[in-house]
């Protein structure tokens, strides 16, 4: 049946940019068959889907529900009776945001994939642009399905467990699809990624100027590595992670300036660290959903009303080994006495730790460390090279190669310190898993990984969530009930609830246990 496509697009905010690939696509109330007729329609539709993906809910949730963030000194009640105390209700707003943004984006990518076969190219070069748009849509559709499975499946390692709705085609409004199994999700994810890689292998479209803001063959390989690691299939995870490391041409940022540029200015050198980021522009600042505003009311400065801060436990991890360049990237310490963090060396005995120990999050500081350039509106980091080293290390532990796993961790550590670091020494597989989990915590903090990392690696590592008593002990935090020190990794809450809005609209959807 024909769909009123203009209304669908206008229900979401569209990305605006000077790049003609990133112009908004607003055809008005036209059916899809009329609206999508040119390669430029496909590329703009791709941009619409990527914009929908820039939802900060998972980044904030993963940090607050676990042990990356703590209550800020200017907290006005945010999270204090929800995520921070592990309250997870059936109508949880984070679960709804992750679900709806993922499927909203998938709906765009499905249309790019379908209409790429009907758009008539104007030239041989235009054919390549159309094919590339299809490949990009396949990669990002797979990435969205992978996200849904990661958050909503109770056990992503079990092929028979339920994931989400498998939207590997355009689903009409008259359908009421049920949840598919993880096995079905993995099959679709890898089919999409393999099809995309095949297109990229022969595609000759003119290369993008800033390739990190578009899906690529490297991203497809990285998503395969991530999916196999989530499944626990480390033979295939190793193959794909190693492909990215050895053939992508991307290298780790190995100086403090290079690493800071990845997050604070987004002008890192070509082929440095970043595989894929979701681009944000200054115009979008007025449209909401700025990443840093997930933790601060105004700006990520002490005088910018941070309602969440870097947790004391995470800060201590960074500070445990002097010279770690990730400390300055994560914690704002270089501003004035009214803007920078306030670090209390005696925080454990402070009578008012809430106001004497203020650790302002700096990682998502916007495109300038100290100014409001780009409206303090940072890009959303999705995939970096360091993740591939971690996955390769995991695969080596699974194969019994603890020394090899330590060597991969050392590569990352050497890049994050001004001098070479000693390789870790692991006495057991559990110790190695714990070492990887700890390094992932520092390296990937506030990038939306911690919740899933604890879900898939916590038991292997013999680990629990790590919160310092200072993050909740002060009476002035006004945290209700028992202190939120931990959550068992066996808790049903490590699978998010299927949103109530989906249950209301689709009676065939099965809710996760516990909700």
Coordinates of C-alpha atoms in Angstrom, one line a residue:
X1 CA 0.0 0.0 0.0
X2 CA 1.1 3.6 -0.6
X3 CA 2.4 5.5 2.4
X4 CA 2.1 9.2 3.1
X5 CA 5.8 9.7 3.2
X6 CA 6.1 13.4 3.9
X7 CA 4.1 13.1 7.2
X8 CA 6.4 10.3 8.3
X9 CA 9.5 12.4 7.7
X10 CA 8.2 15.5 9.3
X11 CA 7.5 13.6 12.5
X12 CA 11.2 13.7 13.2
X13 CA 13.8 16.5 13.4
X14 CA 16.0 16.6 10.3
X15 CA 19.7 17.2 10.2
X16 CA 20.9 20.5 8.6
X17 CA 24.4 20.9 7.2
X18 CA 26.3 22.9 4.6
X19 CA 27.3 19.5 3.0
X20 CA 24.8 18.7 0.2
X21 CA 24.8 15.1 1.4
X22 CA 23.4 16.3 4.7
X23 CA 20.6 18.5 3.6
X24 CA 17.1 17.8 5.0
X25 CA 14.7 15.9 2.8
X26 CA 11.2 17.3 3.2
X27 CA 9.2 16.3 0.1
X28 CA 5.8 17.1 1.6
X29 CA 2.8 14.9 1.5
X30 CA 3.9 12.6 -1.3
X31 CA 3.8 8.9 -1.6
X32 CA 7.2 7.1 -1.4
X33 CA 7.0 6.1 -5.0
X34 CA 6.9 9.8 -6.0
X35 CA 9.1 11.2 -3.3
X36 CA 12.1 8.9 -3.8
X37 CA 13.2 9.1 -7.4
X38 CA 16.9 10.3 -7.3
X39 CA 20.1 9.3 -5.7
X40 CA 20.1 12.6 -3.7
X41 CA 16.7 11.5 -2.2
X42 CA 18.4 8.3 -0.9
X43 CA 21.4 10.1 0.6
X44 CA 19.2 12.7 2.3
X45 CA 16.9 9.9 3.6
X46 CA 20.1 8.2 5.0
X47 CA 20.8 11.4 6.8
X48 CA 17.3 11.5 8.3
X49 CA 17.9 8.0 9.7
X50 CA 21.3 8.9 11.1
X51 CA 19.8 12.0 12.8
X52 CA 17.2 9.8 14.5
X53 CA 20.0 7.6 15.8
X54 CA 21.4 10.6 17.7
X55 CA 19.5 9.9 20.8
X56 CA 21.4 10.4 24.0
X57 CA 19.2 8.2 26.2
X58 CA 21.5 5.1 26.0
X59 CA 24.6 7.1 26.7
X60 CA 23.2 8.7 29.8
X61 CA 21.3 5.6 31.0
X62 CA 24.4 3.4 30.7
X63 CA 26.4 5.8 32.8
X64 CA 23.9 6.4 35.5
X65 CA 22.4 3.0 35.9
X66 CA 25.9 1.5 36.3
X67 CA 28.9 3.1 37.9
X68 CA 30.3 5.7 35.5
X69 CA 28.2 8.6 36.8
X70 CA 27.1 9.8 40.2
X71 CA 24.7 12.4 41.5
X72 CA 26.0 16.0 40.8
X73 CA 26.1 18.7 43.3
X74 CA 23.4 20.6 41.3
X75 CA 21.2 17.5 41.0
X76 CA 17.5 18.6 41.0
X77 CA 16.1 15.1 41.3
X78 CA 17.2 13.7 37.9
X79 CA 17.5 9.9 38.2
X80 CA 17.5 9.9 42.0
X81 CA 14.4 7.8 42.1
X82 CA 14.9 6.0 38.8
X83 CA 18.1 4.9 37.1
X84 CA 20.4 5.7 40.0
X85 CA 18.5 3.4 42.4
X86 CA 18.0 0.7 39.7
X87 CA 14.3 1.4 39.4
X88 CA 13.1 0.0 36.0
X89 CA 9.5 0.2 35.2
X90 CA 7.5 -1.1 32.2
X91 CA 7.1 2.4 30.9
X92 CA 10.7 3.4 31.5
X93 CA 11.5 6.4 29.3
X94 CA 15.0 5.2 28.4
X95 CA 13.8 1.8 27.2
X96 CA 11.1 3.7 25.1
X97 CA 13.7 6.1 23.6
X98 CA 16.1 3.3 22.6
X99 CA 13.3 1.2 21.1
X100 CA 11.6 4.0 19.2
X101 CA 14.8 5.7 17.9
X102 CA 16.2 2.4 16.7
X103 CA 13.1 1.5 14.8
X104 CA 12.5 5.0 13.6
X105 CA 16.0 5.0 12.0
X106 CA 15.4 1.4 10.7
X107 CA 12.3 2.6 8.9
X108 CA 14.4 5.1 7.0
X109 CA 17.1 2.6 6.1
X110 CA 14.5 0.1 4.9
X111 CA 13.2 2.6 2.4
X112 CA 16.7 3.4 1.2
X113 CA 17.4 -0.3 0.7
X114 CA 14.0 -0.9 -1.1
X115 CA 14.0 2.1 -3.3
X116 CA 17.7 1.8 -4.3
X117 CA 16.5 -0.8 -6.8
X118 CA 13.9 1.5 -8.4
X119 CA 15.7 4.8 -8.5
X120 CA 16.9 5.4 -12.1
X121 CA 20.6 6.5 -12.2
X122 CA 21.6 9.4 -14.4
X123 CA 25.1 8.1 -15.1
X124 CA 27.5 5.3 -14.2
X125 CA 28.8 7.5 -11.4
X126 CA 25.3 7.9 -10.1
X127 CA 24.8 4.2 -10.0
X128 CA 27.7 4.0 -7.7
X129 CA 26.2 6.6 -5.4
X130 CA 22.9 4.7 -5.3
X131 CA 24.7 1.4 -4.5
X132 CA 26.8 3.1 -1.7
X133 CA 23.6 4.5 -0.1
X134 CA 22.2 1.0 -0.1
X135 CA 25.4 -0.3 1.6
X136 CA 25.3 2.4 4.2
X137 CA 21.6 1.6 5.0
X138 CA 22.4 -2.1 5.3
X139 CA 25.2 -1.4 7.8
X140 CA 23.2 1.0 9.9
X141 CA 20.1 -1.2 9.9
X142 CA 22.3 -4.0 11.2
X143 CA 23.7 -1.7 13.9
X144 CA 20.3 -0.7 15.0
X145 CA 19.1 -4.3 15.2
X146 CA 22.2 -5.1 17.2
X147 CA 21.5 -2.3 19.7
X148 CA 17.9 -3.6 20.1
X149 CA 19.1 -7.1 20.8
X150 CA 21.8 -5.9 23.2
X151 CA 19.4 -4.0 25.4
X152 CA 16.2 -6.0 25.1
X153 CA 17.3 -9.6 24.9
X154 CA 17.6 -11.3 28.4
X155 CA 20.5 -13.4 27.1
X156 CA 22.2 -12.4 23.7
X157 CA 24.3 -15.5 23.8
X158 CA 21.2 -17.8 23.6
X159 CA 19.9 -18.1 20.0
X160 CA 16.5 -19.1 21.3
X161 CA 16.0 -16.1 23.5
X162 CA 13.8 -13.3 22.3
X163 CA 15.3 -10.1 20.9
X164 CA 13.0 -7.4 19.4
X165 CA 10.9 -7.1 16.2
X166 CA 13.0 -8.0 13.2
X167 CA 12.4 -5.1 10.8
X168 CA 14.5 -6.3 7.8
X169 CA 11.8 -4.9 5.4
X170 CA 9.2 -2.2 5.4
X171 CA 6.5 -3.1 7.9
X172 CA 3.1 -1.7 7.1
X173 CA 0.7 -0.2 9.6
X174 CA -1.6 -3.2 9.2
X175 CA 1.0 -5.7 10.5
X176 CA 1.5 -6.8 14.1
X177 CA 4.9 -8.5 14.2
X178 CA 6.1 -10.6 17.1
X179 CA 9.5 -10.5 18.7
X180 CA 12.1 -12.6 16.8
X181 CA 14.7 -14.8 18.4
X182 CA 18.4 -13.8 18.8
X183 CA 19.3 -16.4 16.2
X184 CA 17.0 -14.7 13.7
X185 CA 18.5 -11.3 14.6
X186 CA 22.1 -12.5 14.2
X187 CA 21.3 -14.1 10.8
X188 CA 19.8 -10.8 9.6
X189 CA 22.6 -8.7 11.0
X190 CA 25.3 -10.7 9.4
X191 CA 23.4 -11.0 6.1
X192 CA 23.1 -7.2 6.0
X193 CA 26.7 -6.6 6.9
X194 CA 28.0 -9.2 4.4
X195 CA 25.8 -7.7 1.6
X196 CA 27.1 -4.2 2.5
X197 CA 30.8 -5.4 2.4
X198 CA 30.2 -7.0 -1.0
X199 CA 28.9 -3.6 -2.3
X200 CA 31.8 -1.7 -0.8
X201 CA 34.3 -4.1 -2.4
X202 CA 33.4 -3.0 -5.9
X203 CA 32.0 0.5 -5.3
X204 CA 33.8 3.4 -7.0
X205 CA 31.8 6.4 -5.7
X206 CA 33.9 9.5 -4.9
X207 CA 35.2 9.2 -1.4
X208 CA 33.7 11.4 1.3
X209 CA 35.8 14.2 2.7
X210 CA 35.0 13.2 6.2
X211 CA 34.5 9.5 6.1
X212 CA 34.0 9.0 9.8
X213 CA 30.5 10.4 9.6
X214 CA 29.3 7.8 7.1
X215 CA 28.9 4.1 7.3
X216 CA 31.8 2.2 5.7
X217 CA 33.2 -1.2 5.0
X218 CA 35.3 -0.8 8.1
X219 CA 32.2 -0.1 10.2
X220 CA 30.6 -3.1 8.7
X221 CA 33.5 -5.3 9.7
X222 CA 33.5 -3.7 13.2
X223 CA 29.8 -4.3 13.6
X224 CA 30.4 -8.0 12.7
X225 CA 33.1 -8.1 15.4
X226 CA 30.8 -6.5 17.9
X227 CA 27.9 -8.8 17.1
X228 CA 30.1 -11.9 17.3
X229 CA 31.5 -10.8 20.7
X230 CA 28.0 -10.2 22.0
X231 CA 27.1 -13.7 20.9
X232 CA 30.3 -15.2 22.5
X233 CA 31.4 -16.5 19.1
X234 CA 35.0 -15.4 19.5
X235 CA 36.4 -17.3 16.6
X236 CA 34.5 -15.0 14.2
X237 CA 34.9 -12.0 16.5
X238 CA 38.7 -12.4 16.3
X239 CA 38.6 -12.6 12.5
X240 CA 36.6 -9.4 12.1
X241 CA 38.3 -7.4 14.8
X242 CA 41.7 -8.3 13.3
X243 CA 40.5 -7.3 9.8
X244 CA 39.7 -3.8 11.2
X245 CA 43.0 -3.5 13.1
X246 CA 45.2 -4.7 10.2
X247 CA 43.5 -3.5 7.1
X248 CA 41.5 -0.3 7.9
X249 CA 44.5 2.0 7.9
X250 CA 43.1 3.6 11.1
X251 CA 45.5 3.9 14.1
X252 CA 45.0 4.7 17.8
X253 CA 45.3 8.3 18.9
X254 CA 48.6 8.1 20.8
X255 CA 49.1 11.6 22.2
X256 CA 47.1 13.6 24.6
X257 CA 46.3 16.2 22.0
X258 CA 45.2 13.7 19.4
X259 CA 43.0 11.8 21.9
X260 CA 41.4 15.1 23.2
X261 CA 40.7 16.1 19.6
X262 CA 38.6 13.0 19.1
X263 CA 36.1 14.2 21.7
X264 CA 36.5 17.9 22.2
X265 CA 37.1 19.4 18.8
X266 CA 36.4 16.5 16.4
X267 CA 39.4 17.5 14.2
X268 CA 41.6 14.6 14.9
X269 CA 44.0 13.7 12.1
X270 CA 42.7 11.5 9.2
X271 CA 42.5 7.8 10.0
X272 CA 43.0 8.4 13.7
X273 CA 41.0 6.4 16.2
X274 CA 37.4 7.0 14.9
X275 CA 35.6 4.4 12.8
X276 CA 32.1 6.1 12.9
X277 CA 30.5 9.0 14.7
X278 CA 27.0 10.5 14.3
X279 CA 27.6 14.0 13.2
X280 CA 26.0 17.0 15.0
X281 CA 25.9 20.6 13.9
X282 CA 25.4 23.9 15.6
X283 CA 22.0 24.3 14.1
X284 CA 20.9 21.2 15.9
X285 CA 21.7 22.8 19.2
X286 CA 18.4 24.6 19.1
X287 CA 16.6 21.4 18.3
X288 CA 17.5 19.6 21.6
X289 CA 19.1 16.2 22.2
X290 CA 22.5 17.7 22.8
X291 CA 24.7 15.0 24.2
X292 CA 26.3 16.9 27.1
X293 CA 22.9 18.0 28.3
X294 CA 22.2 14.5 29.4
X295 CA 24.5 15.3 32.4
X296 CA 24.4 19.1 32.8
X297 CA 21.6 21.6 32.6
X298 CA 23.6 24.3 30.7
X299 CA 27.2 23.4 30.0
X300 CA 29.5 20.8 31.3
X301 CA 31.2 23.2 33.7
X302 CA 30.8 23.6 37.5
X303 CA 28.9 26.8 36.9
X304 CA 26.8 25.1 34.2
X305 CA 24.7 23.1 36.7
X306 CA 25.9 19.5 36.3
X307 CA 23.2 17.2 37.8
X308 CA 25.4 14.2 37.1
X309 CA 29.2 14.0 37.6
X310 CA 32.0 11.5 37.0
X311 CA 31.7 8.9 39.7
X312 CA 34.4 8.8 42.4
X313 CA 35.0 5.2 41.7
X314 CA 35.7 5.9 38.0
X315 CA 37.9 8.9 38.8
X316 CA 40.0 6.8 41.2
X317 CA 40.5 4.3 38.3
X318 CA 41.9 7.0 36.1
X319 CA 44.0 8.5 38.8
X320 CA 45.4 5.2 40.0
X321 CA 48.2 5.3 37.4
X322 CA 49.6 8.8 36.9
X323 CA 49.8 10.1 33.3
X324 CA 46.6 8.5 32.0
X325 CA 45.5 11.0 29.3
X326 CA 41.9 9.8 29.6
X327 CA 41.6 11.6 33.0
X328 CA 41.8 15.0 31.5
X329 CA 39.5 14.0 28.7
X330 CA 36.8 12.7 31.1
X331 CA 37.1 15.2 34.0
X332 CA 37.2 19.0 33.5
X333 CA 40.2 20.3 35.4
X334 CA 41.6 23.2 33.3
X335 CA 39.1 25.9 33.7
X336 CA 38.7 28.7 36.2
X337 CA 37.9 28.2 39.9
X338 CA 34.2 28.5 39.1
X339 CA 34.1 26.3 36.1
X340 CA 36.5 23.4 36.7
X341 CA 36.1 20.4 38.9
X342 CA 36.8 20.6 42.7
X343 CA 38.8 17.6 43.7
X344 CA 38.9 16.8 47.4
X345 CA 41.9 14.5 48.3
X346 CA 40.2 13.9 51.7
X347 CA 36.8 13.1 50.2
X348 CA 36.4 10.0 52.3
X349 CA 36.2 12.0 55.5
X350 CA 34.5 15.1 54.2
X351 CA 31.3 16.1 56.1
X352 CA 29.9 17.5 52.9
X353 CA 31.4 15.5 50.1
X354 CA 28.6 16.6 47.8
X355 CA 30.0 20.1 47.7
X356 CA 33.7 19.5 48.4
X357 CA 34.3 16.8 45.7
X358 CA 32.9 17.9 42.4
X359 CA 34.0 15.9 39.3
X360 CA 32.6 17.6 36.2
X361 CA 32.2 15.4 33.1
X362 CA 34.4 16.7 30.3
X363 CA 34.3 14.0 27.7
X364 CA 31.3 15.4 25.8
X365 CA 32.4 19.0 26.0
X366 CA 31.3 20.1 22.5
X367 CA 33.5 21.3 19.7
X368 CA 35.9 23.4 21.8
X369 CA 37.2 22.7 25.2
X370 CA 36.6 26.1 26.7
X371 CA 34.3 28.0 24.4
X372 CA 30.8 27.5 23.1
X373 CA 31.9 26.7 19.5
X374 CA 29.3 24.6 17.8
X375 CA 26.9 25.3 20.7
X376 CA 28.5 22.7 23.0
X377 CA 27.1 20.2 20.7
X378 CA 29.4 17.2 20.3
X379 CA 29.1 14.4 17.9
X380 CA 27.9 11.0 19.1
X381 CA 30.8 8.5 19.1
X382 CA 29.6 5.1 17.9
X383 CA 32.7 3.0 17.1
X384 CA 36.4 3.5 17.7
X385 CA 39.4 1.4 16.9
X386 CA 40.2 0.7 20.6
X387 CA 37.0 -1.4 20.8
X388 CA 38.5 -3.8 18.2
X389 CA 41.6 -4.3 20.3
X390 CA 39.4 -5.1 23.3
X391 CA 37.4 -7.6 21.2
X392 CA 40.6 -9.2 20.0
X393 CA 41.8 -9.5 23.6
X394 CA 38.5 -11.1 24.6
X395 CA 38.9 -13.6 21.8
X396 CA 42.4 -14.5 23.0
X397 CA 41.2 -15.1 26.6
X398 CA 38.4 -17.3 25.2
X399 CA 41.1 -19.3 23.4
X400 CA 43.3 -19.5 26.5
X401 CA 45.9 -17.0 25.3
X402 CA 46.2 -14.8 28.4
X403 CA 49.5 -13.4 27.3
X404 CA 48.2 -12.4 23.9
X405 CA 45.2 -10.7 25.6
X406 CA 47.6 -8.8 27.8
X407 CA 49.5 -7.7 24.8
X408 CA 46.4 -6.2 23.2
X409 CA 45.6 -4.3 26.3
X410 CA 49.1 -3.0 26.4
X411 CA 48.7 -1.6 22.9
X412 CA 45.8 0.6 24.2
X413 CA 47.6 1.5 27.4
X414 CA 50.7 2.5 25.6
X415 CA 48.6 4.9 23.5
X416 CA 46.9 6.4 26.5
X417 CA 50.1 7.2 28.5
X418 CA 53.1 9.3 27.6
X419 CA 55.4 6.3 28.2
X420 CA 55.2 2.6 27.5
X421 CA 53.3 0.6 30.1
X422 CA 54.1 -2.8 31.5
X423 CA 51.9 -5.5 30.1
X424 CA 49.3 -6.9 32.6
X425 CA 50.0 -10.4 34.0
X426 CA 46.9 -12.5 34.4
X427 CA 46.9 -15.6 36.7
X428 CA 43.6 -16.9 35.4
X429 CA 41.0 -16.4 32.7
X430 CA 38.7 -14.7 35.2
X431 CA 41.5 -12.2 36.0
X432 CA 42.0 -11.5 32.3
X433 CA 38.3 -10.9 31.8
X434 CA 38.3 -8.6 34.7
X435 CA 41.4 -6.8 33.3
X436 CA 39.6 -6.3 30.0
X437 CA 36.4 -5.1 31.7
X438 CA 38.3 -2.6 33.7
X439 CA 40.2 -1.2 30.7
X440 CA 36.9 -1.0 28.7
X441 CA 35.4 1.0 31.6
X442 CA 38.1 3.6 31.4
X443 CA 38.5 3.7 27.7
X444 CA 34.8 3.6 26.7
X445 CA 33.3 5.6 29.6
X446 CA 30.2 7.7 28.8
X447 CA 30.0 6.2 25.3
X448 CA 27.1 3.9 26.0
X449 CA 29.0 0.6 26.6
X450 CA 29.1 0.0 30.4
X451 CA 25.6 -1.5 30.8
X452 CA 26.0 -4.0 28.0
X453 CA 29.6 -4.7 29.0
X454 CA 28.5 -5.7 32.5
X455 CA 25.7 -7.8 31.0
X456 CA 28.0 -9.8 28.8
X457 CA 31.3 -9.8 30.6
X458 CA 30.5 -9.2 34.3
X459 CA 30.0 -12.8 35.3
X460 CA 33.0 -14.0 33.4
X461 CA 35.1 -11.4 35.2
X462 CA 33.6 -12.1 38.6
X463 CA 32.8 -8.4 38.8
X464 CA 30.0 -6.3 40.1
X465 CA 29.1 -2.7 39.7
X466 CA 31.7 -0.5 41.4
X467 CA 30.3 2.5 43.3
X468 CA 32.3 4.5 45.9
X469 CA 30.4 5.2 49.1
X470 CA 31.0 8.9 48.5
X471 CA 28.7 8.7 45.5
X472 CA 25.7 8.0 47.7
X473 CA 26.5 8.2 51.4
X474 CA 25.9 11.9 52.1
X475 CA 22.5 12.5 53.6
X476 CA 22.2 15.6 51.4
X477 CA 21.8 13.4 48.3
X478 CA 18.3 12.5 49.6
X479 CA 18.4 9.1 47.9
X480 CA 15.3 7.1 49.0
X481 CA 15.5 3.7 50.5
X482 CA 18.6 1.6 50.7
X483 CA 21.9 3.0 49.4
X484 CA 22.2 2.0 45.7
X485 CA 25.5 0.1 46.1
X486 CA 24.9 -2.7 43.6
X487 CA 22.7 -4.7 41.4
X488 CA 23.2 -8.4 40.9
X489 CA 24.2 -9.3 37.3
X490 CA 21.5 -11.9 37.4
X491 CA 18.8 -9.2 37.7
X492 CA 16.1 -9.2 35.1
X493 CA 16.8 -5.5 34.8
X494 CA 19.7 -6.2 32.5
X495 CA 17.1 -6.7 29.8
X496 CA 15.1 -3.5 29.4
X497 CA 11.3 -3.7 29.2
X498 CA 9.5 -3.6 25.9
X499 CA 8.0 -0.1 25.9
X500 CA 4.4 0.3 27.0
X501 CA 3.6 2.2 23.8
X502 CA 4.6 -0.9 21.7
X503 CA 2.6 -3.2 23.9
X504 CA -0.5 -0.9 23.5
X505 CA -0.1 -0.9 19.7
X506 CA 0.8 -4.5 19.2
X507 CA -0.9 -7.2 21.2
X508 CA 1.4 -9.8 19.8
X509 CA 4.5 -8.5 21.6
X510 CA 5.8 -10.5 24.5
X511 CA 7.1 -8.6 27.5
X512 CA 10.4 -9.5 29.2
X513 CA 10.2 -11.4 32.5
X514 CA 9.9 -9.2 35.6
X515 CA 7.9 -6.3 34.1

